[in-house]
Tab-separated table of C-alpha atoms and ligand atoms in Angstrom:
chain	number	residue	atom	x	y	z
A	17	UNK	CA	-81.366	-153.527	-142.090
A	18	UNK	CA	-80.196	-156.762	-140.482
A	19	UNK	CA	-76.749	-158.308	-139.997
A	20	UNK	CA	-74.387	-158.395	-137.053
A	21	UNK	CA	-74.150	-154.759	-136.064
A	22	UNK	CA	-72.743	-154.037	-132.595
A	23	UNK	CA	-73.234	-150.785	-130.741
A	24	UNK	CA	-75.451	-149.261	-133.401
A	25	UNK	CA	-78.923	-149.823	-134.769
A	26	UNK	CA	-80.172	-148.890	-138.210
A	27	UNK	CA	-83.769	-147.914	-139.004
A	28	UNK	CA	-85.515	-147.126	-142.226
A	29	UNK	CA	-88.012	-144.268	-141.976
A	30	UNK	CA	-90.673	-143.623	-144.598
A	31	UNK	CA	-89.491	-144.426	-148.071
A	32	UNK	CA	-86.232	-142.586	-148.330
A	33	UNK	CA	-84.629	-141.794	-144.955
A	34	UNK	CA	-82.329	-144.095	-142.994
A	35	UNK	CA	-81.286	-143.470	-139.399
A	36	UNK	CA	-78.106	-144.800	-137.822
A	37	UNK	CA	-78.307	-144.763	-134.027
A	38	UNK	CA	-75.194	-144.851	-131.834
A	39	UNK	CA	-76.477	-147.330	-129.280
A	40	UNK	CA	-74.305	-147.880	-126.203
A	41	UNK	CA	-76.075	-145.490	-123.853
A	42	UNK	CA	-74.576	-147.036	-120.671
A	43	UNK	CA	-71.121	-145.994	-121.938
A	44	UNK	CA	-72.425	-142.645	-123.225
A	45	UNK	CA	-72.252	-144.170	-126.718
A	46	UNK	CA	-68.443	-144.205	-126.530
A	47	UNK	CA	-66.943	-145.664	-129.673
A	48	UNK	CA	-65.299	-149.060	-129.310
A	49	UNK	CA	-63.748	-151.226	-131.982
A	50	UNK	CA	-66.814	-153.390	-132.641
A	51	UNK	CA	-69.018	-150.330	-132.975
A	52	UNK	CA	-66.582	-148.659	-135.369
A	53	UNK	CA	-66.579	-151.788	-137.562
A	54	UNK	CA	-70.368	-151.784	-137.552
A	55	UNK	CA	-70.532	-148.128	-138.573
A	56	UNK	CA	-68.279	-148.807	-141.560
A	57	UNK	CA	-70.379	-151.830	-142.576
A	58	UNK	CA	-73.677	-149.953	-142.183
A	59	UNK	CA	-72.416	-146.938	-144.133
A	60	UNK	CA	-71.161	-149.160	-146.964
A	61	UNK	CA	-74.642	-150.701	-147.246
A	62	UNK	CA	-76.409	-147.361	-147.031
A	63	UNK	CA	-74.058	-145.667	-149.491
A	64	UNK	CA	-74.705	-148.385	-152.073
A	65	UNK	CA	-78.489	-148.194	-151.666
A	66	UNK	CA	-79.834	-145.781	-154.276
A	67	UNK	CA	-83.231	-145.771	-152.574
A	68	UNK	CA	-81.781	-144.009	-149.514
A	69	UNK	CA	-81.895	-140.271	-150.129
A	70	UNK	CA	-80.885	-138.891	-146.711
A	71	UNK	CA	-79.290	-140.245	-143.546
A	72	UNK	CA	-79.700	-139.206	-139.908
A	73	UNK	CA	-77.011	-140.008	-137.345
A	74	UNK	CA	-78.522	-139.968	-133.861
A	75	UNK	CA	-77.806	-141.491	-130.481
A	76	UNK	CA	-79.604	-143.492	-127.793
A	77	UNK	CA	-80.055	-142.410	-124.172
A	78	UNK	CA	-80.512	-138.976	-122.707
A	79	UNK	CA	-77.031	-137.910	-121.658
A	80	UNK	CA	-74.791	-138.056	-124.677
A	81	UNK	CA	-74.591	-138.195	-128.424
A	82	UNK	CA	-71.165	-139.809	-128.037
A	83	UNK	CA	-68.444	-139.304	-125.403
A	84	UNK	CA	-65.694	-140.105	-127.907
A	85	UNK	CA	-63.443	-143.116	-128.107
A	86	UNK	CA	-64.038	-145.817	-125.509
A	87	UNK	CA	-61.231	-144.921	-123.143
A	88	UNK	CA	-61.790	-148.020	-120.995
A	89	UNK	CA	-61.203	-150.313	-123.975
A	90	UNK	CA	-58.133	-148.266	-124.899
A	91	UNK	CA	-56.753	-148.401	-121.370
A	92	UNK	CA	-55.892	-152.078	-121.805
A	93	UNK	CA	-54.389	-151.713	-125.289
A	94	UNK	CA	-50.787	-152.147	-126.366
A	95	UNK	CA	-49.381	-149.611	-128.840
A	96	UNK	CA	-49.737	-152.214	-131.599
A	97	UNK	CA	-53.385	-152.805	-130.720
A	98	UNK	CA	-54.001	-149.058	-130.673
A	99	UNK	CA	-52.546	-148.739	-134.167
A	100	UNK	CA	-54.727	-151.597	-135.391
A	101	UNK	CA	-57.761	-149.933	-133.859
A	102	UNK	CA	-56.839	-146.651	-135.526
A	103	UNK	CA	-57.365	-148.155	-138.972
A	104	UNK	CA	-60.804	-149.416	-137.933
A	105	UNK	CA	-61.686	-146.001	-136.530
A	106	UNK	CA	-60.427	-144.174	-139.616
A	107	UNK	CA	-62.590	-146.404	-141.769
A	108	UNK	CA	-65.647	-145.615	-139.617
A	109	UNK	CA	-65.169	-141.831	-139.663
A	110	UNK	CA	-64.299	-141.919	-143.362
A	111	UNK	CA	-67.412	-143.969	-144.097
A	112	UNK	CA	-69.693	-141.370	-142.499
A	113	UNK	CA	-67.870	-138.469	-144.134
A	114	UNK	CA	-67.976	-140.076	-147.591
A	115	UNK	CA	-71.607	-141.143	-147.650
A	116	UNK	CA	-72.961	-139.882	-150.986
A	117	UNK	CA	-76.316	-138.995	-149.428
A	118	UNK	CA	-76.822	-135.874	-147.298
A	119	UNK	CA	-76.235	-136.596	-143.613
A	120	UNK	CA	-77.832	-134.896	-140.626
A	121	UNK	CA	-76.447	-135.328	-137.096
A	122	UNK	CA	-79.003	-135.152	-134.278
A	123	UNK	CA	-77.013	-134.156	-131.204
A	124	UNK	CA	-78.114	-134.109	-127.589
A	125	UNK	CA	-75.849	-134.026	-124.540
A	126	UNK	CA	-72.120	-134.600	-124.846
A	127	UNK	CA	-70.526	-134.739	-128.284
A	128	UNK	CA	-66.893	-134.977	-127.267
A	129	UNK	CA	-63.816	-136.142	-129.123
A	130	UNK	CA	-64.906	-138.757	-131.630
A	131	UNK	CA	-68.520	-137.738	-130.890
A	132	UNK	CA	-67.843	-134.198	-132.043
A	133	UNK	CA	-65.967	-135.621	-135.041
A	134	UNK	CA	-68.920	-137.825	-136.011
A	135	UNK	CA	-71.191	-134.777	-135.858
A	136	UNK	CA	-68.751	-132.723	-137.936
A	137	UNK	CA	-68.533	-135.563	-140.457
A	138	UNK	CA	-72.217	-134.971	-141.196
A	139	UNK	CA	-73.375	-132.242	-143.564
A	140	UNK	CA	-75.780	-130.588	-141.139
A	141	UNK	CA	-75.760	-130.578	-137.337
A	142	UNK	CA	-79.040	-130.250	-135.440
A	143	UNK	CA	-78.522	-129.868	-131.692
A	144	UNK	CA	-80.816	-129.476	-128.743
A	145	UNK	CA	-80.331	-127.219	-125.714
A	146	UNK	CA	-78.433	-129.927	-123.815
A	147	UNK	CA	-75.709	-130.314	-126.449
A	148	UNK	CA	-72.077	-129.769	-125.452
A	149	UNK	CA	-69.363	-130.085	-128.070
A	150	UNK	CA	-65.631	-130.391	-127.627
A	151	UNK	CA	-62.406	-131.893	-128.890
A	152	UNK	CA	-60.730	-132.838	-125.578
A	153	UNK	CA	-58.157	-135.178	-127.150
A	154	UNK	CA	-55.142	-133.107	-126.043
A	155	UNK	CA	-56.357	-133.448	-122.447
A	156	UNK	CA	-55.865	-137.219	-122.693
A	157	UNK	CA	-52.597	-137.120	-124.661
A	158	UNK	CA	-54.112	-137.472	-128.121
A	159	UNK	CA	-54.734	-135.430	-131.227
A	160	UNK	CA	-58.209	-135.507	-132.808
A	161	UNK	CA	-57.866	-138.302	-135.345
A	162	UNK	CA	-61.362	-138.801	-136.710
A	163	UNK	CA	-61.015	-135.775	-138.973
A	164	UNK	CA	-61.408	-133.315	-136.086
A	165	UNK	CA	-58.500	-130.977	-136.791
A	166	UNK	CA	-59.296	-130.695	-140.486
A	167	UNK	CA	-63.078	-130.569	-140.198
A	168	UNK	CA	-62.891	-127.882	-137.484
A	169	UNK	CA	-60.486	-125.915	-139.671
A	170	UNK	CA	-62.805	-126.059	-142.653
A	171	UNK	CA	-66.076	-125.560	-140.790
A	172	UNK	CA	-64.947	-122.914	-138.327
A	173	UNK	CA	-61.766	-121.308	-139.679
A	174	UNK	CA	-58.187	-121.408	-138.403
A	175	UNK	CA	-58.564	-119.268	-135.268
A	176	UNK	CA	-61.575	-121.055	-133.811
A	177	UNK	CA	-60.252	-124.473	-134.786
A	178	UNK	CA	-57.020	-123.728	-132.906
A	179	UNK	CA	-58.997	-122.476	-129.903
A	180	UNK	CA	-61.053	-125.666	-129.699
A	181	UNK	CA	-58.354	-128.180	-130.611
A	182	UNK	CA	-55.538	-126.726	-128.475
A	183	UNK	CA	-57.583	-126.009	-125.347
A	184	UNK	CA	-59.850	-129.071	-125.540
A	185	UNK	CA	-62.523	-126.897	-123.930
A	186	UNK	CA	-66.228	-127.632	-123.999
A	187	UNK	CA	-68.464	-125.599	-126.257
A	188	UNK	CA	-72.052	-125.145	-125.068
A	189	UNK	CA	-74.832	-125.091	-127.627
A	190	UNK	CA	-75.167	-121.261	-127.548
A	191	UNK	CA	-71.606	-120.861	-128.711
A	192	UNK	CA	-71.804	-123.822	-131.083
A	193	UNK	CA	-74.726	-122.137	-132.801
A	194	UNK	CA	-73.031	-118.733	-132.852
A	195	UNK	CA	-69.849	-120.059	-134.476
A	196	UNK	CA	-71.809	-121.957	-137.109
A	197	UNK	CA	-71.038	-125.471	-135.919
A	198	UNK	CA	-74.728	-126.074	-135.255
A	199	UNK	CA	-77.042	-125.272	-138.147
A	200	UNK	CA	-80.286	-125.701	-136.216
A	201	UNK	CA	-80.761	-125.399	-132.482
A	202	UNK	CA	-83.942	-126.862	-131.022
A	203	UNK	CA	-85.533	-127.335	-127.574
A	204	UNK	CA	-84.310	-130.207	-125.395
A	205	UNK	CA	-85.455	-133.573	-126.693
A	206	UNK	CA	-86.271	-132.313	-130.204
A	207	UNK	CA	-82.988	-132.956	-132.035
A	208	UNK	CA	-83.858	-136.372	-133.434
A	209	UNK	CA	-87.368	-135.428	-134.596
A	210	UNK	CA	-86.066	-132.235	-136.191
A	211	UNK	CA	-83.226	-134.076	-137.914
A	212	UNK	CA	-85.668	-136.639	-139.298
A	213	UNK	CA	-87.948	-133.851	-140.571
A	214	UNK	CA	-84.994	-132.134	-142.178
A	215	UNK	CA	-83.845	-135.391	-143.775
A	216	UNK	CA	-87.366	-136.012	-145.112
A	217	UNK	CA	-87.466	-132.516	-146.595
A	218	UNK	CA	-84.114	-133.090	-148.318
A	219	UNK	CA	-85.313	-136.513	-149.500
A	220	UNK	CA	-88.238	-134.781	-151.224
A	221	UNK	CA	-85.833	-132.936	-153.520
A	222	UNK	CA	-84.273	-134.317	-156.671
A	223	UNK	CA	-81.921	-137.138	-155.609
A	224	UNK	CA	-79.618	-136.436	-158.560
A	225	UNK	CA	-79.400	-132.720	-157.763
A	226	UNK	CA	-78.973	-133.273	-154.025
A	227	UNK	CA	-76.109	-135.756	-154.464
A	228	UNK	CA	-74.423	-133.542	-157.030
A	229	UNK	CA	-74.803	-130.489	-154.780
A	230	UNK	CA	-73.321	-132.421	-151.862
A	231	UNK	CA	-70.356	-133.430	-154.014
A	232	UNK	CA	-69.797	-129.800	-154.987
A	233	UNK	CA	-69.999	-128.636	-151.376
A	234	UNK	CA	-67.594	-131.345	-150.188
A	235	UNK	CA	-65.078	-131.369	-153.020
A	236	UNK	CA	-64.870	-127.583	-153.185
A	237	UNK	CA	-63.303	-127.481	-149.705
A	238	UNK	CA	-59.662	-126.476	-149.682
A	239	UNK	CA	-59.156	-125.991	-153.412
A	240	UNK	CA	-58.714	-122.737	-155.317
A	241	UNK	CA	-61.854	-120.803	-156.238
A	242	UNK	CA	-61.327	-121.535	-159.932
A	243	UNK	CA	-61.056	-125.273	-159.271
A	244	UNK	CA	-64.041	-125.114	-156.942
A	245	UNK	CA	-66.118	-123.422	-159.640
A	246	UNK	CA	-65.146	-126.207	-162.052
A	247	UNK	CA	-66.370	-128.700	-159.457
A	248	UNK	CA	-69.632	-126.789	-159.197
A	249	UNK	CA	-69.917	-126.744	-162.989
A	250	UNK	CA	-69.548	-130.537	-163.120
A	251	UNK	CA	-72.266	-130.884	-160.488
A	252	UNK	CA	-74.509	-128.502	-162.418
A	253	UNK	CA	-74.043	-130.497	-165.635
A	254	UNK	CA	-74.870	-133.767	-163.870
A	255	UNK	CA	-78.142	-132.331	-162.614
A	256	UNK	CA	-78.975	-130.303	-165.723
A	257	UNK	CA	-78.677	-133.302	-168.041
A	258	UNK	CA	-80.657	-135.635	-165.775
A	259	UNK	CA	-84.196	-136.970	-165.953
A	260	UNK	CA	-84.755	-135.307	-162.583
A	261	UNK	CA	-84.229	-131.872	-164.120
A	262	UNK	CA	-86.714	-132.634	-166.911
A	263	UNK	CA	-89.239	-133.950	-164.391
A	264	UNK	CA	-88.670	-131.023	-161.994
A	265	UNK	CA	-89.409	-128.458	-164.651
A	266	UNK	CA	-92.358	-130.411	-166.092
A	267	UNK	CA	-93.852	-130.740	-162.595
A	268	UNK	CA	-93.414	-127.015	-161.966
A	269	UNK	CA	-95.110	-126.187	-165.273
A	270	UNK	CA	-97.872	-128.712	-164.597
A	271	UNK	CA	-98.412	-127.417	-161.034
A	272	UNK	CA	-97.938	-130.873	-159.558
A	273	UNK	CA	-95.473	-132.600	-157.221
A	274	UNK	CA	-92.436	-134.076	-159.020
A	275	UNK	CA	-92.027	-137.844	-159.334
A	276	UNK	CA	-88.237	-138.067	-159.446
A	277	UNK	CA	-86.771	-140.732	-161.718
A	278	UNK	CA	-83.567	-140.367	-159.672
A	279	UNK	CA	-81.288	-140.452	-162.684
B	14	LIG	N1	-65.086	-144.132	-122.846
B	14	LIG	C1	-65.601	-145.118	-122.080
B	14	LIG	N2	-66.542	-144.928	-121.160
B	14	LIG	C2	-66.989	-143.675	-120.992
B	14	LIG	C3	-66.520	-142.590	-121.764
B	14	LIG	C4	-65.524	-142.859	-122.746
B	14	LIG	N3	-65.045	-141.903	-123.561
B	14	LIG	N4	-67.141	-141.474	-121.360
B	14	LIG	C5	-67.973	-141.844	-120.390
B	14	LIG	N5	-67.904	-143.163	-120.162
B	14	LIG	C6	-68.625	-143.969	-119.179
B	14	LIG	C7	-68.143	-143.641	-117.758
B	14	LIG	O1	-66.963	-144.338	-117.456
B	14	LIG	C8	-69.331	-144.079	-116.962
B	14	LIG	O2	-69.361	-145.498	-116.859
B	14	LIG	P1	-69.481	-146.225	-115.416
B	14	LIG	O3	-70.845	-145.809	-114.918
B	14	LIG	O4	-69.371	-147.669	-115.747
B	14	LIG	O5	-68.379	-145.685	-114.591
B	14	LIG	C9	-70.504	-143.675	-117.815
B	14	LIG	O6	-69.984	-143.593	-119.155
B	14	LIG	C10	-71.082	-142.335	-117.434
B	14	LIG	O7	-70.023	-141.373	-117.468
B	14	LIG	P2	-69.700	-140.381	-116.241
B	14	LIG	O8	-70.071	-141.020	-114.931
B	14	LIG	O9	-68.285	-139.920	-116.388
B	14	LIG	O10	-70.719	-139.201	-116.540
B	14	LIG	P3	-70.518	-137.665	-116.191
B	14	LIG	O11	-71.843	-137.025	-116.495
B	14	LIG	O12	-69.946	-137.484	-114.839
B	14	LIG	O13	-69.433	-137.119	-117.279
B	14	LIG	C11	-68.423	-136.878	-119.433
B	14	LIG	C12	-69.711	-137.213	-118.638
B	14	LIG	C13	-68.095	-135.419	-119.240
B	14	LIG	C14	-68.750	-137.126	-120.911
B	14	LIG	C15	-67.265	-137.757	-118.939
B	14	LIG	O14	-67.697	-139.096	-118.924
B	14	LIG	C16	-66.040	-137.655	-119.794
B	14	LIG	O15	-65.290	-136.687	-119.690
B	14	LIG	N6	-65.800	-138.677	-120.650
B	14	LIG	C17	-64.622	-138.724	-121.498
B	14	LIG	C18	-64.747	-137.740	-122.645
B	14	LIG	C19	-63.493	-137.712	-123.498
B	14	LIG	O16	-62.419	-137.321	-123.077
B	14	LIG	N7	-63.661	-138.083	-124.757
B	14	LIG	C20	-62.611	-137.996	-125.741
B	14	LIG	C21	-61.935	-139.264	-125.838
B	14	LIG	S1	-60.618	-139.206	-127.036
B	14	LIG	C22	-61.418	-139.454	-128.504
B	14	LIG	O17	-62.610	-139.451	-128.606
B	14	LIG	C23	-60.552	-139.662	-129.682
B	14	LIG	C24	-61.358	-140.156	-130.856
B	14	LIG	C25	-60.442	-140.408	-131.977
B	14	LIG	C26	-61.078	-141.193	-133.062
B	14	LIG	C27	-60.322	-141.151	-134.337
B	14	LIG	C28	-59.579	-142.339	-134.706
B	14	LIG	C29	-59.166	-142.449	-136.144
């Protein structure tokens, strides 16, 4: 993918997987305004590309996935500039969260503040032994604003979300795995490769079913069980009436790999 992207790079892997790399390693991949704009642009392109079946969000360098908002850039900002930046940041976090394809975060090192929020905006978090999560916003006079309070609440429950958000403490990978923030924990240096493998495995499944299942998982958050089951039913119908379902069952019966029509 070409175009003026700053602070990130985008790579296409095999046929169906796209990787977005947070790429300001000298600043621990801290999120500045230009980078946030680029993330929104890249996600808009990826989201509209029906040939992309899974997305990996990874980071350059060895020390950090992302150390949050670029506090040096913010240091020089007026209140008005900060409010303008907020809209750009909201668009970036929203763009990752709303990607229609499954998203896998590959986390190594620090994932703090906005970094933790980017990881939580993905469907699945893979983290290596060096990963450290945290929402330290209250320690710098802020509230998590990239979805952190609400994503922590939904992913971890009210008690743990309050613990993390109100203390701003760091969560080592052991605890992150135990509390269910991290779905897969891998040896140091293996997060990206594992995330790409996972994305490839997902991309091998029916694209219609995978997107519909993601919609059900996402839209079922925070609604009543009855409403959530209606959402699941709609997802089921989408998949059940698709060419992918016909092909999936024909391939099973014919003992061959499916060739998904993707519709
Ligand atoms: N912003 C800018 N630069 C940073 C940041 C950052 N957040 N974090 C690290 N850096 C820079 C350092 O200044 C340093 O640069 P230089 O060499 O030029 O001085 C370089 O990266 C390396 O950092 P350190 O020397 O500090 O490395 P350490 O290993 O000693 O420490 C830490 C690493 C623990 C990650 C430490 O750098 C740190 O605490 N950073 C700040 C973390 C933080 O508080 N993040 C939360 C910020 S608030 C936020 O993310 C809100 C997001 C809201 C988005 C939603 C909007 C809608």
